[in-house]
mmCIF file of C-alpha atoms in Angstrom:
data_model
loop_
_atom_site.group_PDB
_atom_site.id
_atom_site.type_symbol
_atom_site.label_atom_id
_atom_site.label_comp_id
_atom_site.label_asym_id
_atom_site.label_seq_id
_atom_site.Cartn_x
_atom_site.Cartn_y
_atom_site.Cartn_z
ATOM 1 C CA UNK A 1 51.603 87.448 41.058
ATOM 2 C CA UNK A 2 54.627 84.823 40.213
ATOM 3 C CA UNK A 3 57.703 87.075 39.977
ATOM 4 C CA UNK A 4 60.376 85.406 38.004
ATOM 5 C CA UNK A 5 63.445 84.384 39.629
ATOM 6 C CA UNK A 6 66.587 85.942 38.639
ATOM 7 C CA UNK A 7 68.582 82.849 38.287
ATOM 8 C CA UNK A 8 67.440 79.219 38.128
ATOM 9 C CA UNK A 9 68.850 75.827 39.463
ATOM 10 C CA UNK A 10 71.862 75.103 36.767
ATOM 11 C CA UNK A 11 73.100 78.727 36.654
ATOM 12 C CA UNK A 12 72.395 79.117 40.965
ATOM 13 C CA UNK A 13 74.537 75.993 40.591
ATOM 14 C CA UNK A 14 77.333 77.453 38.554
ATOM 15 C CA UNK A 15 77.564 80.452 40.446
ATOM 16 C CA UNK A 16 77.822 78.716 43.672
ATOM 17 C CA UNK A 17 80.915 76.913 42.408
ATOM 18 C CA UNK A 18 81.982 79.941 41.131
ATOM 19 C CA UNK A 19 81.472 82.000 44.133
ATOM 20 C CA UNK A 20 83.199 78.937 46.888
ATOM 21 C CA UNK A 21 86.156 79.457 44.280
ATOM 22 C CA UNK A 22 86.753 83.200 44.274
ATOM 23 C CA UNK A 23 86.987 82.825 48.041
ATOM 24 C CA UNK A 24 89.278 79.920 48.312
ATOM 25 C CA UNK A 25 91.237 82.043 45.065
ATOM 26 C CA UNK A 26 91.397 84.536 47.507
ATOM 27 C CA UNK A 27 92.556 83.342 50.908
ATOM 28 C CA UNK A 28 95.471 81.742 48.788
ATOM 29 C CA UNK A 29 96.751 84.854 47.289
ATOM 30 C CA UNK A 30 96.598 86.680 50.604
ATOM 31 C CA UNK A 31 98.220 83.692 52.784
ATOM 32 C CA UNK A 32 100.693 82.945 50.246
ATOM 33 C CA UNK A 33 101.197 86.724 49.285
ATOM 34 C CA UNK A 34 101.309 86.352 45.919
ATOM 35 C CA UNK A 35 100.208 89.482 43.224
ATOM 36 C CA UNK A 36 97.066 89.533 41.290
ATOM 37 C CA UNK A 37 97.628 91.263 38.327
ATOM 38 C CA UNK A 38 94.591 93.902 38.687
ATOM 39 C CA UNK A 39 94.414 94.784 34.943
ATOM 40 C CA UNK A 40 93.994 91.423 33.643
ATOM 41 C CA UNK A 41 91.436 90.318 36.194
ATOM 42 C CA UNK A 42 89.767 93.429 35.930
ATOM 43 C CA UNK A 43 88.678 92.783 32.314
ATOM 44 C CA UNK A 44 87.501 89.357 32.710
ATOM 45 C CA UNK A 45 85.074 90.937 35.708
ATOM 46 C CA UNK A 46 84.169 93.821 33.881
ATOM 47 C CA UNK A 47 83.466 92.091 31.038
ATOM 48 C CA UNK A 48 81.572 89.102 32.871
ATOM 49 C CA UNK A 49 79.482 91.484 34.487
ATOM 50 C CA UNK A 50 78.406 93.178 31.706
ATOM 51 C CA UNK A 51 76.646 90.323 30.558
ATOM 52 C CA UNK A 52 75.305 89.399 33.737
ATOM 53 C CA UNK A 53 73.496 92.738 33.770
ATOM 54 C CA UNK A 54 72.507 92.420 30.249
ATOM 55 C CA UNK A 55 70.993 88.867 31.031
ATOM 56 C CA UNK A 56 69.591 90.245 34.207
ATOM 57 C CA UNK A 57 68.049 92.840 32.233
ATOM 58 C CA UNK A 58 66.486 90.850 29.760
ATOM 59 C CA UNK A 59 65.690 88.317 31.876
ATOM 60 C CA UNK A 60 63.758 90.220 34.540
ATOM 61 C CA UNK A 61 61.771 92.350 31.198
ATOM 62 C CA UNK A 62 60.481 89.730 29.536
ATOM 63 C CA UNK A 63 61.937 91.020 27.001
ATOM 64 C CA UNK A 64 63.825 87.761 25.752
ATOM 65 C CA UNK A 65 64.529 84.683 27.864
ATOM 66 C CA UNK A 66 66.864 83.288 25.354
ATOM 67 C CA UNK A 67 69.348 86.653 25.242
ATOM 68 C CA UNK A 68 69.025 86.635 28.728
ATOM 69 C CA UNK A 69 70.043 82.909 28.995
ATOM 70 C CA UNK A 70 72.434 83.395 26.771
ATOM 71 C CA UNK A 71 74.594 86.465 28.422
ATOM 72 C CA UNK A 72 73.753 84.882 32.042
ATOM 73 C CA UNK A 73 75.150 81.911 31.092
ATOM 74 C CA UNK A 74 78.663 83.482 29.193
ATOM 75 C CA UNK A 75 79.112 85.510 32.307
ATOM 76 C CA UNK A 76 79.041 82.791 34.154
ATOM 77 C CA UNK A 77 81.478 80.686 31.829
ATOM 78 C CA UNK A 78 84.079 83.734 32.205
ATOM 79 C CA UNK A 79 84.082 84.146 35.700
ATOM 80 C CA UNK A 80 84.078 79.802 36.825
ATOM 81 C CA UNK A 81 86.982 79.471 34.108
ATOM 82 C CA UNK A 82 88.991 82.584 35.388
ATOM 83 C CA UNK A 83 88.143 81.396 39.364
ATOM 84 C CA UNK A 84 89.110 78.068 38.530
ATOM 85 C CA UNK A 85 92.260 78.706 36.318
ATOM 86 C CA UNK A 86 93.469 80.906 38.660
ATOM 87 C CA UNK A 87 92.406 77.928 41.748
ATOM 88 C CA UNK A 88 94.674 75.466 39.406
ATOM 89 C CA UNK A 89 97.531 78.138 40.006
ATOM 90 C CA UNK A 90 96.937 78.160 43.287
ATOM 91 C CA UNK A 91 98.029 74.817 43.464
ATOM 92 C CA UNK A 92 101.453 75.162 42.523
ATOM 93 C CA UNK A 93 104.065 74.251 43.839
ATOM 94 C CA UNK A 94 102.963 71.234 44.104
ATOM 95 C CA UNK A 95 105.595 68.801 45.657
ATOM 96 C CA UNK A 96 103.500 65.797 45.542
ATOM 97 C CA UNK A 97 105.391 63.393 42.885
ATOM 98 C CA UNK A 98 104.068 63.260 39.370
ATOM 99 C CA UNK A 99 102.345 60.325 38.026
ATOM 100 C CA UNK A 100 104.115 60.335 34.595
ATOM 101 C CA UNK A 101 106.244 57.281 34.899
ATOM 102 C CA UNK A 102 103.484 54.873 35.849
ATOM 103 C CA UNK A 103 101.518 56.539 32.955
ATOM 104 C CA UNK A 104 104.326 56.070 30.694
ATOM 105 C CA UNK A 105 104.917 52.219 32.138
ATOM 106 C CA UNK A 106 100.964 51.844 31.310
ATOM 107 C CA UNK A 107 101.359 53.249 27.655
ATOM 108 C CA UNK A 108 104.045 51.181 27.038
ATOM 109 C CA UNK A 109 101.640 48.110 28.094
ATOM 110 C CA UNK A 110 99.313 49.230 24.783
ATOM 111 C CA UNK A 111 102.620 49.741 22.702
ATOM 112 C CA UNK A 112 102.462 53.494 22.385
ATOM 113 C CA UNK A 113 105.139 56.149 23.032
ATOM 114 C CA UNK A 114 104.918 59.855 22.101
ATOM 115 C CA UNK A 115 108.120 59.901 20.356
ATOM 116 C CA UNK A 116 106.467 57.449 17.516
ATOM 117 C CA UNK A 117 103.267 59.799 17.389
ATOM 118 C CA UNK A 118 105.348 62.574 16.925
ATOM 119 C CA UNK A 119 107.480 60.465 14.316
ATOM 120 C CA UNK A 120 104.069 59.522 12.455
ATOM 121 C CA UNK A 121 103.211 63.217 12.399
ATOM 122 C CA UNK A 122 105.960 64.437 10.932
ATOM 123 C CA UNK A 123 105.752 61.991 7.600
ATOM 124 C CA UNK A 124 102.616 63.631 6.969
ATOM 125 C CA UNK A 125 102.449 67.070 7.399
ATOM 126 C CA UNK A 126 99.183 68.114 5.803
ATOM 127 C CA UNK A 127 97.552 65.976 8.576
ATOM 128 C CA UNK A 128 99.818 67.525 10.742
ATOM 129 C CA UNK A 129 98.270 71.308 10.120
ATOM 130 C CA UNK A 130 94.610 69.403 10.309
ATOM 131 C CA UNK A 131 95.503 68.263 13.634
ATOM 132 C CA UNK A 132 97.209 71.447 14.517
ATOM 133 C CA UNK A 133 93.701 73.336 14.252
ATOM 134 C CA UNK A 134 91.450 70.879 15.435
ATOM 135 C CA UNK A 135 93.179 71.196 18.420
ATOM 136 C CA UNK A 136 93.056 75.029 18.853
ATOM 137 C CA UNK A 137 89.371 74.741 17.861
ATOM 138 C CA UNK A 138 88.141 73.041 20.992
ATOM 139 C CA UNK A 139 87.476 76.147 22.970
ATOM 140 C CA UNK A 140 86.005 78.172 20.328
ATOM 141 C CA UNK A 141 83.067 75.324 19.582
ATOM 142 C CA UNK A 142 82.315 75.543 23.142
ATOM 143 C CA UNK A 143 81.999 79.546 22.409
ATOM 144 C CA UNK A 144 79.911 78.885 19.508
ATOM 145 C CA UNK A 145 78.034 76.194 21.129
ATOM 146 C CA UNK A 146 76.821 78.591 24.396
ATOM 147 C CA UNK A 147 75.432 81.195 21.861
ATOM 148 C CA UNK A 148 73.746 78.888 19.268
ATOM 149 C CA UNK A 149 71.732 76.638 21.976
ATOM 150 C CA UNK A 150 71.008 80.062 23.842
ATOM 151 C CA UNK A 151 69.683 82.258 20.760
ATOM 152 C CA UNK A 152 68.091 79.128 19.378
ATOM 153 C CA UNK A 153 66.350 78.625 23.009
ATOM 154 C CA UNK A 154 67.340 75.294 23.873
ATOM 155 C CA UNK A 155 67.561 76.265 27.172
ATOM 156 C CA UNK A 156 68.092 73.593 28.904
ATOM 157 C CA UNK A 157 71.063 71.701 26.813
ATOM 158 C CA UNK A 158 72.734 75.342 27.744
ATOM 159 C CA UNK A 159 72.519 74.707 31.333
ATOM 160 C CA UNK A 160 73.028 71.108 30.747
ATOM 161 C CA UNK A 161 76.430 72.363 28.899
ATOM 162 C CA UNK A 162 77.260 74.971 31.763
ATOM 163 C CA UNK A 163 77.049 72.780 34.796
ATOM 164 C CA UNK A 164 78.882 69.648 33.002
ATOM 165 C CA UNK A 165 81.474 72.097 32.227
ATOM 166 C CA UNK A 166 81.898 73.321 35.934
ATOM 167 C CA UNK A 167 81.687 69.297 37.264
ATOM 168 C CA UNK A 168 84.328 68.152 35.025
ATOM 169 C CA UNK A 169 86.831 71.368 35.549
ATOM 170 C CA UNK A 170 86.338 71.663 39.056
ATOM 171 C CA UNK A 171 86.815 67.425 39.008
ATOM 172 C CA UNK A 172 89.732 67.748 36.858
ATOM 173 C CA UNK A 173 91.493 70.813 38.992
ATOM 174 C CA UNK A 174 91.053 68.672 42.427
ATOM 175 C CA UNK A 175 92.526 65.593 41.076
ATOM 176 C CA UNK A 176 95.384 67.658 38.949
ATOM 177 C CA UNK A 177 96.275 68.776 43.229
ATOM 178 C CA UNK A 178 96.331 65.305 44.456
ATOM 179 C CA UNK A 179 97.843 63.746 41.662
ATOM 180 C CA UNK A 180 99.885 65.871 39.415
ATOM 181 C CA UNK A 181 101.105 64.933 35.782
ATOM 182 C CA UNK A 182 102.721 66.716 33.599
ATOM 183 C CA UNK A 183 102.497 64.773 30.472
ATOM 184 C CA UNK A 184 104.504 62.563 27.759
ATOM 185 C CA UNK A 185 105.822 65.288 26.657
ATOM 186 C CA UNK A 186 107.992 66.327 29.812
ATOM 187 C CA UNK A 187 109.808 63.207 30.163
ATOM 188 C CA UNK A 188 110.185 61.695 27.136
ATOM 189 C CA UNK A 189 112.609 63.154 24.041
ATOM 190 C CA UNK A 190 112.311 63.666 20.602
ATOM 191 C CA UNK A 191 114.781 64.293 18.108
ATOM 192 C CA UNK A 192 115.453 68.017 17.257
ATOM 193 C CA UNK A 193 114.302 67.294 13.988
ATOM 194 C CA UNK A 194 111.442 66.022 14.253
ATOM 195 C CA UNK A 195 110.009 68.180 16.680
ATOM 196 C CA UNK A 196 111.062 71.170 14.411
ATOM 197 C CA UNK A 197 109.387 69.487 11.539
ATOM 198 C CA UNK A 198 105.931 68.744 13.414
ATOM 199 C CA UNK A 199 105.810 71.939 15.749
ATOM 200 C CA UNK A 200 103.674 70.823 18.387
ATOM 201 C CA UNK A 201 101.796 73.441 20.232
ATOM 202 C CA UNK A 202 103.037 72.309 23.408
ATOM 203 C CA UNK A 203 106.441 72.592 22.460
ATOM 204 C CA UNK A 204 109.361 72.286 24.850
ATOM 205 C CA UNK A 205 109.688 75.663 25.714
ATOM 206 C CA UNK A 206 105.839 75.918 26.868
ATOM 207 C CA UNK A 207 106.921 72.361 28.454
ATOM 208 C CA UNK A 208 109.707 73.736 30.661
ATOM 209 C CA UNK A 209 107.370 76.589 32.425
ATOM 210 C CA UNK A 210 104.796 74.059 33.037
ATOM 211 C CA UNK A 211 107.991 71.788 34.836
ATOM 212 C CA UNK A 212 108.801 75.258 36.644
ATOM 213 C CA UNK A 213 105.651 75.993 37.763
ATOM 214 C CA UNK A 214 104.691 72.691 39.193
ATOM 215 C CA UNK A 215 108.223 72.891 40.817
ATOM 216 C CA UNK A 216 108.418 76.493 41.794
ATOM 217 C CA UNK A 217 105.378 78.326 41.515
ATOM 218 C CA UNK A 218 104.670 81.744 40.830
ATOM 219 C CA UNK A 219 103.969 85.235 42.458
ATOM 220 C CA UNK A 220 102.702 86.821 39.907
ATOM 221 C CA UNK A 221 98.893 85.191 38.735
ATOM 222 C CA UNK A 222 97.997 86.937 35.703
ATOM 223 C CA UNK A 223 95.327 85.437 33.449
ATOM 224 C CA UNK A 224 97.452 86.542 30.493
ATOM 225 C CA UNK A 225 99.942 83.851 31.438
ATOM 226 C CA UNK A 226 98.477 81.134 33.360
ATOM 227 C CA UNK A 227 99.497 77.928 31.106
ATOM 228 C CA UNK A 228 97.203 74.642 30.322
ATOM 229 C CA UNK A 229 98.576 72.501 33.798
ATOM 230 C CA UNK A 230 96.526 69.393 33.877
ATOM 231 C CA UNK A 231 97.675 66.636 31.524
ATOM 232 C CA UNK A 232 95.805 63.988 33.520
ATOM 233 C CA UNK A 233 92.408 63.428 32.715
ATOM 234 C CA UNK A 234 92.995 65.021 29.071
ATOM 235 C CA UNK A 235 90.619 68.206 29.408
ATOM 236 C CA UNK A 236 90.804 68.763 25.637
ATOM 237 C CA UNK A 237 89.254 65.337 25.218
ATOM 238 C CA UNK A 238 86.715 66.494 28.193
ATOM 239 C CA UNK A 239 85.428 69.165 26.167
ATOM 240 C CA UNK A 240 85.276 67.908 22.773
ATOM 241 C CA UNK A 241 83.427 65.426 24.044
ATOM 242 C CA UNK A 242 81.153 67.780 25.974
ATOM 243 C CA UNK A 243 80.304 69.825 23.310
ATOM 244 C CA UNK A 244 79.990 66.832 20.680
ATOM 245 C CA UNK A 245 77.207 65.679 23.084
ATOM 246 C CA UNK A 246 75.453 68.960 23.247
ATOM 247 C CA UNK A 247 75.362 69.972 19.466
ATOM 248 C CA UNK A 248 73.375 66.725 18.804
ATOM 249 C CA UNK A 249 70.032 68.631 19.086
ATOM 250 C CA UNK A 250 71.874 71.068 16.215
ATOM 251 C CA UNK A 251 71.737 69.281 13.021
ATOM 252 C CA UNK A 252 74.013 71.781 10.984
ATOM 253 C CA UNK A 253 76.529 71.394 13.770
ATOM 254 C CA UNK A 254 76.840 68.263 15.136
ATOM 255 C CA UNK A 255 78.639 66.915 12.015
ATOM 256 C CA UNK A 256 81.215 69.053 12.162
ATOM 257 C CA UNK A 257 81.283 69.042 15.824
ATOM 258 C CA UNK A 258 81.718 64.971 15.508
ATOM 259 C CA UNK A 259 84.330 65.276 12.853
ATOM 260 C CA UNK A 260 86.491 67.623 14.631
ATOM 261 C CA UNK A 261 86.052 65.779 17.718
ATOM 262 C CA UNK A 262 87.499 62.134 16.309
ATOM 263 C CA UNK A 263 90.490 64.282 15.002
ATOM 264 C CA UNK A 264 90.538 65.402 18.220
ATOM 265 C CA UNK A 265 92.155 62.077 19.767
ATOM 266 C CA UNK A 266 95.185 62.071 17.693
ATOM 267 C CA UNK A 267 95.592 65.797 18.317
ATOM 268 C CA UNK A 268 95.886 65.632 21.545
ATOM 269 C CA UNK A 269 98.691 63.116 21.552
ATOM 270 C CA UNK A 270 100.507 65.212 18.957
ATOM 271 C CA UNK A 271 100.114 68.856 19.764
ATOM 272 C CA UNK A 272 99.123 68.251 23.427
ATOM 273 C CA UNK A 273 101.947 66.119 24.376
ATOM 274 C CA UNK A 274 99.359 63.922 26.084
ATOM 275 C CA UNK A 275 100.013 60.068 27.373
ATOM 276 C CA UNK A 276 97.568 57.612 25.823
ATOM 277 C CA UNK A 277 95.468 57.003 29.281
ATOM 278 C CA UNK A 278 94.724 60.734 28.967
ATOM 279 C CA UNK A 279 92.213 59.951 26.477
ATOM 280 C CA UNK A 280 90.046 57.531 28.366
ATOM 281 C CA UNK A 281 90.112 59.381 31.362
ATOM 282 C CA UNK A 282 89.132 62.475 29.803
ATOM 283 C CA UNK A 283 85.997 60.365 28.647
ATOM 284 C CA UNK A 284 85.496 59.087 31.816
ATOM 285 C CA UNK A 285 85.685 62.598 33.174
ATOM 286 C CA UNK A 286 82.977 63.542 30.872
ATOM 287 C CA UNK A 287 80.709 60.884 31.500
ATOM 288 C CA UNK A 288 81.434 61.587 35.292
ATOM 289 C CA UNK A 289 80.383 65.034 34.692
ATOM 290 C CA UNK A 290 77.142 64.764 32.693
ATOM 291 C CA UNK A 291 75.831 62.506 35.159
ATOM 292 C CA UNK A 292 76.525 65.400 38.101
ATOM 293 C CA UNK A 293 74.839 67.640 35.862
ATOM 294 C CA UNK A 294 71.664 65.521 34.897
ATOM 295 C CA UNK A 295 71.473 65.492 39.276
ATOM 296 C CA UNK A 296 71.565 69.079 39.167
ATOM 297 C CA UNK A 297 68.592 69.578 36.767
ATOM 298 C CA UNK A 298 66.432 66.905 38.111
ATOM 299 C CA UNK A 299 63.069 68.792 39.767
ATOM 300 C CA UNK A 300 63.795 67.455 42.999
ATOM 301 C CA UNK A 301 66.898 68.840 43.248
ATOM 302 C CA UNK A 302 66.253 72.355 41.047
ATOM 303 C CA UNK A 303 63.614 73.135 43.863
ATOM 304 C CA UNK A 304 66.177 72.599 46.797
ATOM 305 C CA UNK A 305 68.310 75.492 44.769
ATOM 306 C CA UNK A 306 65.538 77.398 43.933
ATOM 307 C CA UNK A 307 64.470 78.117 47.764
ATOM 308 C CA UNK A 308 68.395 78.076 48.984
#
């Protein structure tokens, strides 16, 4: 009799990750004493595990392979992105020196500066609100995106989508250590004016904790107030393009998906503050990561994880 294995290659993968994080997560908080807020990080594993046991469930049944996929999968998204968010935290303070001014020097090569982005945004404010959504919409369509290809059993653009994801934020994270930025935003001014007239949702108040942090740290690590650190790769521009790539086998989505994802380069220059190089590098960072991940799911590889 086969018996069917609990979790396969991609998501042995992701947990792996996952797993090597936690541990690293916590060695940190105990060396550098900080606080984990219990409440907060209770949720995410309550609520994580929850749908591990419901994939489990279904999974081991037979009842449904794609619900099972589906809530394996999620649970694993919550716990890498909580391990790895809090990892990011971990990080700071981080006294190596920022690599905003040669950034800046490199933008002004191509003729850009984020004071004239914000400038352009502000003489037209009904693309202003566009852009102001399409950038909170980039984590939802990767929400949206896990449960269509899962319920819809394209199972393996799922994993595909999980283990890119985990590549390029565990990339991202280690290269955010060695070489922090903070973005355009932090070192280059805008009038009053124009900043109250565009609203970015980076604005300089969220700007200054980020400059603290990096600086000073924290003691507290609470996953109700960890703040978006890495400005360098963009990882907005990592996951539109992620999820772009993996709605293509969805008809009725990929339009959208594309649309919102061309908006997406303005809006992160706008709302996220970002330099211009943040763009390509996010790409770069995707293409990085979807190449990992196609390694991952190859069979010669999948069998090494299946009998680890």
């Amino acid at each position: 009799m086969v018996t069917k294995r609990i979790l396969n290659a991609p998501e042995l993968f992701a947990l792996r990750i996952t797993l090597a994080t936690v541990a690293l997560d916590l060695a940190l908080v105990f060396l550098r004493g900080a606080r984990l807020d219990p409440i907060g990080y209770g949720k995410i594993v309550l609520l994580a595990g929850m749908l591990l046991a419901v994939g489990f469930t279904y999974r081991r049944s037979g009842r449904s392979d794609s619900i099972g996929t589906t809530c394996l999968c999620t649970g694993l998204f919550i716990l890498f992105s909580a391990a790895m968010s809090l990892f990011n935290h971990m990080l700071v303070p981080n006294g190596r020196p920022v690599i905003d001014e040669w950034l800046i020097r490199a933008d002004a090569v191509l003729g850009y500066d984020w004071p004239s982005i914000i400038a352009w945004a502000a003489e037209y404010p009904l693309w202003n609100e566009v852009l102001r959504l399409t950038y909170l919409a980039t984590l939802p369509q990767i929400a949206i995106l896990v449960i269509v290809l899962g319920l819809t059993g394209r199972i393996r653009d799922l994993h595909s989508l999980l283990t890119t994801v985990v590549v390029a934020a565990t990339g991202a994270v280690l290269f955010w250590g060695l070489f922090p930025s903070a973005g355009a935003k932090a070192f280059q001014e805008v009038p009053p004016a124009l900043l109250e007239a565009v609203r970015p949702i980076v604005d300089p108040p969220y700007v200054a904790a980020i400059i603290d942090l990096i600086h000073n740290g924290t003691s507290h690590l609470s996953p109700d107030e960890f703040r978006g650190l890495i400005a360098f790769p963009s990882f907005h521009i990592v996951l539109g393009f992620v999820a772009t790539f993996h709605a293509r086998s969805v008809k009725w989505l990929l339009v959208p998906y594309a649309a919102l994802n061309v908006l997406l380069l303005p809006a992160v220059l706008v709302h996220g503050g970002h330099h211009l190089l943040d763009i390509p590098a996010g790409i770069a960072v995707f293409l990085l990561a979807l190449a990992a991940s196609r390694a991952v799911s190859r069979p010669g590889t999948a069998a090494a994880f299946a009998r680890a």
